[in-house]
PDB file of C-alpha atoms in Angstrom:
ATOM      1  CA  MET A1322     -62.608-128.114  48.055  1.00 57.00           C
ATOM      2  CA  ASN A1323     -59.638-130.525  48.073  1.00 75.00           C
ATOM      3  CA  PHE A1324     -56.189-130.296  49.638  1.00 75.00           C
ATOM      4  CA  ILE A1325     -54.544-129.021  46.464  1.00 79.00           C
ATOM      5  CA  ASP A1326     -57.108-126.213  46.142  1.00 78.00           C
ATOM      6  CA  ASP A1327     -56.503-125.205  49.764  1.00 81.00           C
ATOM      7  CA  ILE A1328     -52.743-124.964  49.090  1.00 84.00           C
ATOM      8  CA  LYS A1329     -53.314-122.865  45.937  1.00 84.00           C
ATOM      9  CA  ILE A1330     -55.540-120.418  47.822  1.00 86.00           C
ATOM     10  CA  SER A1331     -53.057-120.216  50.713  1.00 86.00           C
ATOM     11  CA  PHE A1332     -50.207-119.668  48.207  1.00 89.00           C
ATOM     12  CA  ASN A1333     -52.000-116.870  46.413  1.00 89.00           C
ATOM     13  CA  LYS A1334     -52.747-115.075  49.686  1.00 90.00           C
ATOM     14  CA  SER A1335     -49.247-115.414  51.092  1.00 92.00           C
ATOM     15  CA  SER A1336     -46.442-112.859  51.124  1.00 94.00           C
ATOM     16  CA  VAL A1337     -43.452-113.207  48.779  1.00 95.00           C
ATOM     17  CA  ALA A1338     -41.400-114.658  51.679  1.00 95.00           C
ATOM     18  CA  GLU A1339     -44.082-117.279  52.338  1.00 95.00           C
ATOM     19  CA  LYS A1340     -44.330-118.055  48.628  1.00 96.00           C
ATOM     20  CA  LEU A1341     -40.592-118.763  48.625  1.00 97.00           C
ATOM     21  CA  ILE A1342     -41.150-121.170  51.545  1.00 96.00           C
ATOM     22  CA  TYR A1343     -43.791-123.056  49.582  1.00 96.00           C
ATOM     23  CA  ILE A1344     -41.380-123.366  46.660  1.00 96.00           C
ATOM     24  CA  LEU A1345     -38.490-124.593  48.805  1.00 97.00           C
ATOM     25  CA  VAL A1346     -40.721-127.219  50.494  1.00 96.00           C
ATOM     26  CA  LEU A1347     -42.038-128.444  47.165  1.00 95.00           C
ATOM     27  CA  ILE A1348     -38.533-128.801  45.725  1.00 96.00           C
ATOM     28  CA  PHE A1349     -37.332-130.609  48.893  1.00 96.00           C
ATOM     29  CA  VAL A1350     -40.202-133.130  48.628  1.00 95.00           C
ATOM     30  CA  PHE A1351     -39.294-133.881  45.001  1.00 94.00           C
ATOM     31  CA  SER A1352     -35.647-134.280  45.895  1.00 93.00           C
ATOM     32  CA  LEU A1353     -36.579-137.151  48.259  1.00 93.00           C
ATOM     33  CA  PHE A1354     -37.515-139.384  45.310  1.00 91.00           C
ATOM     34  CA  GLY A1355     -34.046-139.660  43.797  1.00 86.00           C
ATOM     35  CA  ASN A1356     -30.657-138.014  43.204  1.00 88.00           C
ATOM     36  CA  PHE A1357     -31.663-136.393  39.905  1.00 91.00           C
ATOM     37  CA  ILE A1358     -32.315-132.919  41.367  1.00 92.00           C
ATOM     38  CA  ASP A1359     -29.173-132.915  43.485  1.00 92.00           C
ATOM     39  CA  THR A1360     -27.060-134.168  40.588  1.00 92.00           C
ATOM     40  CA  TRP A1361     -28.222-131.536  38.132  1.00 95.00           C
ATOM     41  CA  PHE A1362     -28.985-128.522  40.304  1.00 96.00           C
ATOM     42  CA  SER A1363     -26.525-128.497  43.226  1.00 96.00           C
ATOM     43  CA  LEU A1364     -23.442-126.298  42.728  1.00 96.00           C
ATOM     44  CA  PRO A1365     -20.295-128.356  41.879  1.00 94.00           C
ATOM     45  CA  SER A1366     -17.275-127.697  44.066  1.00 87.00           C
ATOM     46  CA  TYR A1367     -14.837-127.132  41.197  1.00 85.00           C
ATOM     47  CA  PHE A1368     -15.085-124.550  38.419  1.00 86.00           C
ATOM     48  CA  GLN A1369     -14.294-127.092  35.671  1.00 87.00           C
ATOM     49  CA  ASN A1370     -17.333-129.111  36.739  1.00 88.00           C
ATOM     50  CA  TYR A1371     -19.490-125.990  37.013  1.00 92.00           C
ATOM     51  CA  ILE A1372     -18.872-125.011  33.405  1.00 93.00           C
ATOM     52  CA  SER A1373     -21.159-127.748  32.124  1.00 94.00           C
ATOM     53  CA  LYS A1374     -23.930-126.750  34.545  1.00 95.00           C
ATOM     54  CA  PRO A1375     -23.884-122.918  34.728  1.00 96.00           C
ATOM     55  CA  TRP A1376     -27.445-122.680  36.034  1.00 97.00           C
ATOM     56  CA  THR A1377     -26.382-124.264  39.357  1.00 97.00           C
ATOM     57  CA  ILE A1378     -24.905-120.881  40.504  1.00 97.00           C
ATOM     58  CA  LEU A1379     -28.571-120.029  41.362  1.00 97.00           C
ATOM     59  CA  THR A1380     -30.435-123.347  41.633  1.00 97.00           C
ATOM     60  CA  TYR A1381     -28.332-124.624  44.515  1.00 97.00           C
ATOM     61  CA  GLY A1382     -30.047-121.994  46.716  1.00 97.00           C
ATOM     62  CA  PHE A1383     -33.368-123.813  46.357  1.00 97.00           C
ATOM     63  CA  LEU A1384     -32.072-127.239  47.485  1.00 97.00           C
ATOM     64  CA  HIS A1385     -31.457-128.691  50.943  1.00 96.00           C
ATOM     65  CA  SER A1386     -29.564-131.765  52.048  1.00 92.00           C
ATOM     66  CA  ASN A1387     -31.893-132.975  54.843  1.00 94.00           C
ATOM     67  CA  PHE A1388     -34.889-132.072  56.982  1.00 95.00           C
ATOM     68  CA  PRO A1389     -33.043-130.156  59.762  1.00 95.00           C
ATOM     69  CA  HIS A1390     -31.234-128.144  57.099  1.00 95.00           C
ATOM     70  CA  ILE A1391     -34.432-126.955  55.441  1.00 96.00           C
ATOM     71  CA  PHE A1392     -36.372-126.645  58.719  1.00 96.00           C
ATOM     72  CA  PHE A1393     -34.084-124.076  60.305  1.00 94.00           C
ATOM     73  CA  ASN A1394     -33.707-122.131  57.053  1.00 96.00           C
ATOM     74  CA  LEU A1395     -37.510-121.925  56.696  1.00 96.00           C
ATOM     75  CA  ILE A1396     -37.946-120.738  60.310  1.00 93.00           C
ATOM     76  CA  PHE A1397     -35.465-117.883  59.697  1.00 92.00           C
ATOM     77  CA  LEU A1398     -36.997-117.131  56.284  1.00 95.00           C
ATOM     78  CA  TYR A1399     -40.483-116.865  57.691  1.00 94.00           C
ATOM     79  CA  TYR A1400     -39.719-114.463  60.552  1.00 92.00           C
ATOM     80  CA  LEU A1401     -36.982-112.435  58.895  1.00 94.00           C
ATOM     81  CA  GLY A1402     -38.742-112.381  55.522  1.00 94.00           C
ATOM     82  CA  ASN A1403     -42.029-110.967  56.810  1.00 93.00           C
ATOM     83  CA  LEU A1404     -40.150-108.398  58.952  1.00 95.00           C
ATOM     84  CA  PHE A1405     -38.030-107.485  55.934  1.00 97.00           C
ATOM     85  CA  LEU A1406     -41.182-106.698  53.970  1.00 96.00           C
ATOM     86  CA  ASN A1407     -42.108-103.952  56.435  1.00 95.00           C
ATOM     87  CA  PHE A1408     -39.078-101.961  55.254  1.00 95.00           C
ATOM     88  CA  PHE A1409     -38.392-103.120  51.690  1.00 96.00           C
ATOM     89  CA  THR A1410     -40.509-103.986  48.667  1.00 95.00           C
ATOM     90  CA  PRO A1411     -41.417-107.553  47.601  1.00 95.00           C
ATOM     91  CA  LYS A1412     -39.211-107.146  44.530  1.00 95.00           C
ATOM     92  CA  GLN A1413     -36.289-106.113  46.708  1.00 97.00           C
ATOM     93  CA  PHE A1414     -36.832-109.232  48.836  1.00 97.00           C
ATOM     94  CA  ILE A1415     -36.393-111.331  45.671  1.00 97.00           C
ATOM     95  CA  ASN A1416     -33.373-109.256  44.667  1.00 97.00           C
ATOM     96  CA  TYR A1417     -31.630-109.742  48.034  1.00 98.00           C
ATOM     97  CA  PHE A1418     -32.286-113.460  47.987  1.00 98.00           C
ATOM     98  CA  ILE A1419     -31.123-114.029  44.391  1.00 97.00           C
ATOM     99  CA  LEU A1420     -28.086-111.764  44.618  1.00 98.00           C
ATOM    100  CA  GLY A1421     -27.088-113.252  47.970  1.00 98.00           C
ATOM    101  CA  THR A1422     -27.345-116.729  46.453  1.00 98.00           C
ATOM    102  CA  LEU A1423     -25.315-115.689  43.397  1.00 97.00           C
ATOM    103  CA  ILE A1424     -22.502-113.997  45.330  1.00 97.00           C
ATOM    104  CA  GLY A1425     -22.430-116.840  47.824  1.00 97.00           C
ATOM    105  CA  GLY A1426     -22.056-119.328  44.947  1.00 96.00           C
ATOM    106  CA  ILE A1427     -19.286-117.318  43.387  1.00 95.00           C
ATOM    107  CA  CYS A1428     -17.370-117.224  46.702  1.00 95.00           C
ATOM    108  CA  PHE A1429     -17.882-120.998  47.006  1.00 94.00           C
ATOM    109  CA  LEU A1430     -16.411-121.616  43.553  1.00 93.00           C
ATOM    110  CA  ILE A1431     -13.390-119.496  44.387  1.00 91.00           C
ATOM    111  CA  LEU A1432     -12.801-121.536  47.524  1.00 83.00           C
ATOM    112  CA  ASN A1433     -12.889-124.865  45.633  1.00 70.00           C
ATOM    113  CA  SER A1434     -14.280-126.927  48.477  1.00 65.00           C
ATOM    114  CA  GLY A1435     -14.571-130.712  48.368  1.00 72.00           C
ATOM    115  CA  SER A1436     -18.346-131.287  48.083  1.00 86.00           C
ATOM    116  CA  ASN A1437     -21.298-129.820  46.177  1.00 92.00           C
ATOM    117  CA  LEU A1438     -23.128-126.843  47.646  1.00 95.00           C
ATOM    118  CA  VAL A1439     -26.884-126.711  48.447  1.00 96.00           C
ATOM    119  CA  GLY A1440     -28.969-124.536  50.698  1.00 96.00           C
ATOM    120  CA  ALA A1441     -30.794-121.184  50.894  1.00 97.00           C
ATOM    121  CA  SER A1442     -28.505-119.889  53.652  1.00 96.00           C
ATOM    122  CA  ALA A1443     -26.504-117.423  51.499  1.00 97.00           C
ATOM    123  CA  GLY A1444     -29.719-115.775  50.286  1.00 97.00           C
ATOM    124  CA  ILE A1445     -31.152-115.709  53.843  1.00 97.00           C
ATOM    125  CA  MET A1446     -27.911-114.198  55.158  1.00 98.00           C
ATOM    126  CA  ALA A1447     -28.236-111.418  52.563  1.00 98.00           C
ATOM    127  CA  ILE A1448     -31.767-110.723  53.885  1.00 98.00           C
ATOM    128  CA  LEU A1449     -30.670-110.842  57.565  1.00 97.00           C
ATOM    129  CA  VAL A1450     -27.640-108.577  57.158  1.00 98.00           C
ATOM    130  CA  GLY A1451     -29.472-106.247  54.784  1.00 98.00           C
ATOM    131  CA  LEU A1452     -32.238-105.856  57.302  1.00 97.00           C
ATOM    132  CA  ALA A1453     -29.803-105.477  60.228  1.00 97.00           C
ATOM    133  CA  THR A1454     -28.019-102.737  58.291  1.00 97.00           C
ATOM    134  CA  LYS A1455     -31.316-100.905  57.821  1.00 97.00           C
ATOM    135  CA  ILE A1456     -32.645-101.241  61.371  1.00 96.00           C
ATOM    136  CA  PRO A1457     -29.712-102.475  63.520  1.00 96.00           C
ATOM    137  CA  SER A1458     -31.382-101.681  66.888  1.00 93.00           C
ATOM    138  CA  TYR A1459     -34.643-103.474  66.142  1.00 93.00           C
ATOM    139  CA  GLU A1460     -35.196-106.076  68.859  1.00 91.00           C
ATOM    140  CA  LEU A1461     -36.428-109.584  68.131  1.00 86.00           C
ATOM    141  CA  ARG A1462     -38.204-111.409  70.947  1.00 82.00           C
ATOM    142  CA  LEU A1463     -36.985-115.028  70.965  1.00 73.00           C
ATOM    143  CA  ASN A1464     -38.349-117.840  73.148  1.00 71.00           C
ATOM    144  CA  LEU A1465     -35.975-118.850  76.029  1.00 66.00           C
ATOM    145  CA  ILE A1466     -33.494-116.152  75.034  1.00 70.00           C
ATOM    146  CA  GLY A1467     -35.521-112.939  75.234  1.00 76.00           C
ATOM    147  CA  GLY A1468     -34.782-109.762  73.234  1.00 85.00           C
ATOM    148  CA  VAL A1469     -31.977-109.799  70.684  1.00 89.00           C
ATOM    149  CA  LYS A1470     -30.939-106.807  68.581  1.00 93.00           C
ATOM    150  CA  LEU A1471     -30.822-107.467  64.829  1.00 95.00           C
ATOM    151  CA  TRP A1472     -27.197-106.306  64.595  1.00 96.00           C
ATOM    152  CA  ALA A1473     -26.221-108.772  67.332  1.00 95.00           C
ATOM    153  CA  LEU A1474     -28.051-111.640  65.613  1.00 94.00           C
ATOM    154  CA  ALA A1475     -26.340-110.839  62.307  1.00 97.00           C
ATOM    155  CA  LEU A1476     -22.970-110.578  63.988  1.00 97.00           C
ATOM    156  CA  ILE A1477     -23.396-113.965  65.704  1.00 95.00           C
ATOM    157  CA  TYR A1478     -24.093-115.722  62.391  1.00 95.00           C
ATOM    158  CA  ILE A1479     -21.203-113.938  60.699  1.00 97.00           C
ATOM    159  CA  LEU A1480     -18.797-114.998  63.472  1.00 97.00           C
ATOM    160  CA  VAL A1481     -20.133-118.571  63.379  1.00 96.00           C
ATOM    161  CA  SER A1482     -19.512-118.663  59.647  1.00 95.00           C
ATOM    162  CA  ILE A1483     -15.993-117.283  60.065  1.00 96.00           C
ATOM    163  CA  SER A1484     -15.182-119.845  62.756  1.00 95.00           C
ATOM    164  CA  GLY A1485     -16.342-122.637  60.408  1.00 92.00           C
ATOM    165  CA  LEU A1486     -14.079-121.680  57.476  1.00 91.00           C
ATOM    166  CA  ASP A1487     -11.642-124.454  58.342  1.00 88.00           C
ATOM    167  CA  GLY A1488     -14.300-127.045  59.191  1.00 85.00           C
ATOM    168  CA  GLN A1489     -16.190-129.670  57.213  1.00 85.00           C
ATOM    169  CA  ASN A1490     -18.667-127.122  55.867  1.00 87.00           C
ATOM    170  CA  SER A1491     -16.080-124.525  54.874  1.00 90.00           C
ATOM    171  CA  GLY A1492     -17.659-124.082  51.430  1.00 91.00           C
ATOM    172  CA  GLY A1493     -21.071-123.417  52.937  1.00 93.00           C
ATOM    173  CA  ASN A1494     -19.638-120.910  55.394  1.00 95.00           C
ATOM    174  CA  ILE A1495     -17.829-118.912  52.723  1.00 95.00           C
ATOM    175  CA  ALA A1496     -21.143-118.795  50.816  1.00 96.00           C
ATOM    176  CA  HIS A1497     -22.824-117.433  53.958  1.00 97.00           C
ATOM    177  CA  LEU A1498     -20.231-114.703  54.230  1.00 97.00           C
ATOM    178  CA  GLY A1499     -20.640-113.800  50.562  1.00 97.00           C
ATOM    179  CA  GLY A1500     -24.380-113.466  51.062  1.00 97.00           C
ATOM    180  CA  ALA A1501     -23.810-111.351  54.194  1.00 98.00           C
ATOM    181  CA  LEU A1502     -21.492-109.005  52.336  1.00 98.00           C
ATOM    182  CA  LEU A1503     -24.043-108.589  49.537  1.00 98.00           C
ATOM    183  CA  GLY A1504     -26.807-107.798  52.038  1.00 98.00           C
ATOM    184  CA  PHE A1505     -24.709-105.070  53.700  1.00 98.00           C
ATOM    185  CA  LEU A1506     -23.653-103.490  50.390  1.00 98.00           C
ATOM    186  CA  TYR A1507     -27.153-103.662  48.894  1.00 98.00           C
ATOM    187  CA  THR A1508     -28.726-101.746  51.810  1.00 97.00           C
ATOM    188  CA  LYS A1509     -25.923 -99.182  51.825  1.00 97.00           C
ATOM    189  CA  GLN A1510     -26.414 -98.570  48.136  1.00 97.00           C
ATOM    190  CA  LEU A1511     -30.181 -98.227  48.582  1.00 96.00           C
ATOM    191  CA  GLU A1512     -29.495 -95.538  51.197  1.00 95.00           C
ATOM    192  CA  ASN A1513     -27.432 -93.735  48.541  1.00 95.00           C
ATOM    193  CA  GLY A1514     -30.370 -93.973  46.064  1.00 94.00           C
ATOM    194  CA  LEU A1515     -29.004 -96.862  43.971  1.00 95.00           C
ATOM    195  CA  ASP A1516     -30.834-100.179  43.643  1.00 95.00           C
ATOM    196  CA  ILE A1517     -28.166-102.649  42.513  1.00 95.00           C
ATOM    197  CA  GLY A1518     -30.790-105.358  42.050  1.00 94.00           C
ATOM    198  CA  LYS A1519     -32.876-103.369  39.553  1.00 93.00           C
ATOM    199  CA  TRP A1520     -31.640-105.512  36.691  1.00 94.00           C
ATOM    200  CA  ILE A1521     -33.294-108.558  38.287  1.00 94.00           C
ATOM    201  CA  ASP A1522     -36.600-106.696  38.282  1.00 89.00           C
ATOM    202  CA  GLN A1523     -36.195-105.917  34.641  1.00 91.00           C
ATOM    203  CA  LEU A1524     -35.196-109.512  33.770  1.00 91.00           C
ATOM    204  CA  ILE A1525     -38.185-110.965  35.669  1.00 89.00           C
ATOM    205  CA  ASP A1526     -40.517-108.471  34.010  1.00 87.00           C
ATOM    206  CA  PHE A1527     -39.115-109.326  30.604  1.00 87.00           C
ATOM    207  CA  PHE A1528     -39.846-113.043  30.933  1.00 85.00           C
ATOM    208  CA  THR A1529     -43.175-112.373  32.625  1.00 82.00           C
ATOM    209  CA  ASN A1530     -44.309-110.281  29.656  1.00 85.00           C
ATOM    210  CA  ILE A1531     -43.223-112.988  27.209  1.00 85.00           C
ATOM    211  CA  PHE A1532     -45.512-115.558  28.843  1.00 77.00           C
ATOM    212  CA  LYS A1533     -48.316-113.149  29.778  1.00 74.00           C
ATOM    213  CA  PRO A1534     -51.441-113.817  27.672  1.00 70.00           C
ATOM    214  CA  LYS A1535     -52.231-111.002  25.291  1.00 66.00           C
ATOM    215  CA  SER A1536     -55.478-109.089  25.830  1.00 57.00           C
ATOM    216  CA  LYS A1537     -58.170-109.906  23.279  1.00 54.00           C
ATOM    217  CA  SER A1538     -59.768-106.519  23.578  1.00 50.00           C
ATOM    218  CA  ASN A1539     -59.017-103.985  20.905  1.00 48.00           C
ATOM    219  CA  LEU A1540     -60.407-101.089  22.930  1.00 47.00           C
ATOM    220  CA  LYS A1541     -57.987 -98.285  23.659  1.00 50.00           C
ATOM    221  CA  THR A1542     -57.925 -96.367  26.886  1.00 49.00           C
ATOM    222  CA  VAL A1543     -58.424 -92.667  26.127  1.00 46.00           C
ATOM    223  CA  TYR A1544     -58.970 -91.257  29.579  1.00 46.00           C
ATOM    224  CA  LYS A1545     -56.161 -91.194  32.097  1.00 48.00           C
ATOM    225  CA  ASN A1546     -56.428 -90.009  35.640  1.00 50.00           C
ATOM    226  CA  ASN A1547     -53.414 -87.729  36.042  1.00 50.00           C
ATOM    227  CA  SER A1548     -53.924 -87.540  39.771  1.00 47.00           C
ATOM    228  CA  ILE A1549     -53.266 -91.327  39.965  1.00 46.00           C
ATOM    229  CA  ASN A1550     -50.489 -91.679  37.373  1.00 51.00           C
ATOM    230  CA  ARG A1551     -48.460 -88.556  38.149  1.00 54.00           C
ATOM    231  CA  LYS A1552     -45.146 -88.942  39.822  1.00 57.00           C
ATOM    232  CA  PRO A1553     -44.655 -87.356  43.233  1.00 63.00           C
ATOM    233  CA  THR A1554     -42.810 -84.035  43.280  1.00 67.00           C
ATOM    234  CA  HIS A1555     -39.391 -83.692  44.816  1.00 62.00           C
ATOM    235  CA  LYS A1556     -40.938 -81.923  47.818  1.00 65.00           C
ATOM    236  CA  GLU A1557     -43.484 -84.683  48.351  1.00 69.00           C
ATOM    237  CA  SER A1558     -40.814 -87.405  48.065  1.00 68.00           C
ATOM    238  CA  LYS A1559     -38.617 -85.559  50.583  1.00 69.00           C
ATOM    239  CA  GLN A1560     -41.464 -85.162  53.058  1.00 76.00           C
ATOM    240  CA  LYS A1561     -42.349 -88.851  52.725  1.00 77.00           C
ATOM    241  CA  GLN A1562     -38.687 -89.877  53.327  1.00 77.00           C
ATOM    242  CA  GLN A1563     -38.559 -87.650  56.369  1.00 76.00           C
ATOM    243  CA  GLN A1564     -41.647 -89.371  57.750  1.00 83.00           C
ATOM    244  CA  ILE A1565     -40.144 -92.789  57.087  1.00 83.00           C
ATOM    245  CA  ASP A1566     -36.879 -91.772  58.789  1.00 77.00           C
ATOM    246  CA  SER A1567     -38.804 -90.473  61.767  1.00 82.00           C
ATOM    247  CA  ILE A1568     -40.682 -93.805  62.122  1.00 82.00           C
ATOM    248  CA  LEU A1569     -37.448 -95.822  61.731  1.00 82.00           C
ATOM    249  CA  ASP A1570     -35.831 -93.683  64.410  1.00 76.00           C
ATOM    250  CA  LYS A1571     -38.760 -94.386  66.714  1.00 80.00           C
ATOM    251  CA  ILE A1572     -38.403 -98.124  66.026  1.00 79.00           C
ATOM    252  CA  SER A1573     -34.684 -97.933  66.763  1.00 70.00           C
ATOM    253  CA  LYS A1574     -35.274 -96.305  70.109  1.00 72.00           C
ATOM    254  CA  SER A1575     -38.505 -97.993  71.340  1.00 74.00           C
ATOM    255  CA  GLY A1576     -39.089-101.019  69.055  1.00 71.00           C
ATOM    256  CA  TYR A1577     -41.662-101.760  66.383  1.00 73.00           C
ATOM    257  CA  ASP A1578     -44.483-102.261  68.916  1.00 73.00           C
ATOM    258  CA  SER A1579     -44.238 -98.628  69.933  1.00 78.00           C
ATOM    259  CA  LEU A1580     -45.707 -97.516  66.597  1.00 78.00           C
ATOM    260  CA  ASN A1581     -49.383 -96.609  66.428  1.00 82.00           C
ATOM    261  CA  LYS A1582     -51.713 -98.061  63.778  1.00 76.00           C
ATOM    262  CA  GLU A1583     -51.290 -95.092  61.392  1.00 81.00           C
ATOM    263  CA  GLU A1584     -47.532 -95.305  61.484  1.00 81.00           C
ATOM    264  CA  LYS A1585     -47.517 -99.070  60.918  1.00 76.00           C
ATOM    265  CA  ASP A1586     -49.952 -98.715  57.985  1.00 76.00           C
ATOM    266  CA  PHE A1587     -47.849 -95.899  56.487  1.00 79.00           C
ATOM    267  CA  LEU A1588     -44.648 -97.946  56.788  1.00 75.00           C
ATOM    268  CA  PHE A1589     -46.284-101.022  55.324  1.00 72.00           C
ATOM    269  CA  LYS A1590     -47.712 -99.129  52.328  1.00 72.00           C
ATOM    270  CA  SER A1591     -44.392 -97.382  51.712  1.00 72.00           C
ATOM    271  CA  GLY A1592     -42.449-100.696  51.873  1.00 63.00           C
ATOM    272  CA  ASN A1593     -44.765-102.410  49.394  1.00 55.00           C
ATOM    273  CA  LYS A1594     -44.728 -99.720  46.679  1.00 53.00           C
ATOM    274  CA  ASN A1595     -42.637-100.595  43.666  1.00 45.00           C
TER     275      ASN A1595
END
């Protein structure tokens, strides 16, 4: 088995957050061989330049200017992304990242900064703030620093971005704040029963079905297991939500490590159902 096969196997087994890391690293490596990717896929600073490259409102979020830039983003993405997946679905992870990137790009264009925009930070800020809105009292254990509440970590990055609005990276900081706002609003809307990123699911499913190979079998399925396909009743959904709320309350008071195996398994399965 060669190196490429090892990477393919690792990619297939990874979480959606880790898959995004693989993609960002691959794009970064390609960008080292010339200015083509940056020229055509970074977000122009002025709207009149953006008009000719409308795709850049999203593609800039997959580019990075240098190694330190991508390194710190990937560190945050790895830890926050996998924690995020304990409380949200993989599709919602994609939605937060894409919408955070889009809103961050729109805010950047409104600002009209002096240089092109690249970086996944707006999407990552959406994930961080969205997660902090969901479980604000969850404590991260950081080397050299100790325990840090998620709400405090999110607040620190928001304040840093605000303080940098009049600096050299003013455009990047306004994009961060746009992503942060999206993350907060997305989680609040989910709590109200509205998934504002559902259209992204539908768009991805549409293009996936176009390129999905058609089955050669003409056999039709006659038997359906109603016990598997039936939707949960309102009472069952309410009981499940009450159990989730109880577990989240326990995490808020005592931390994630206080959960027993059954509670962790239940939370993981609930978070990964579409």
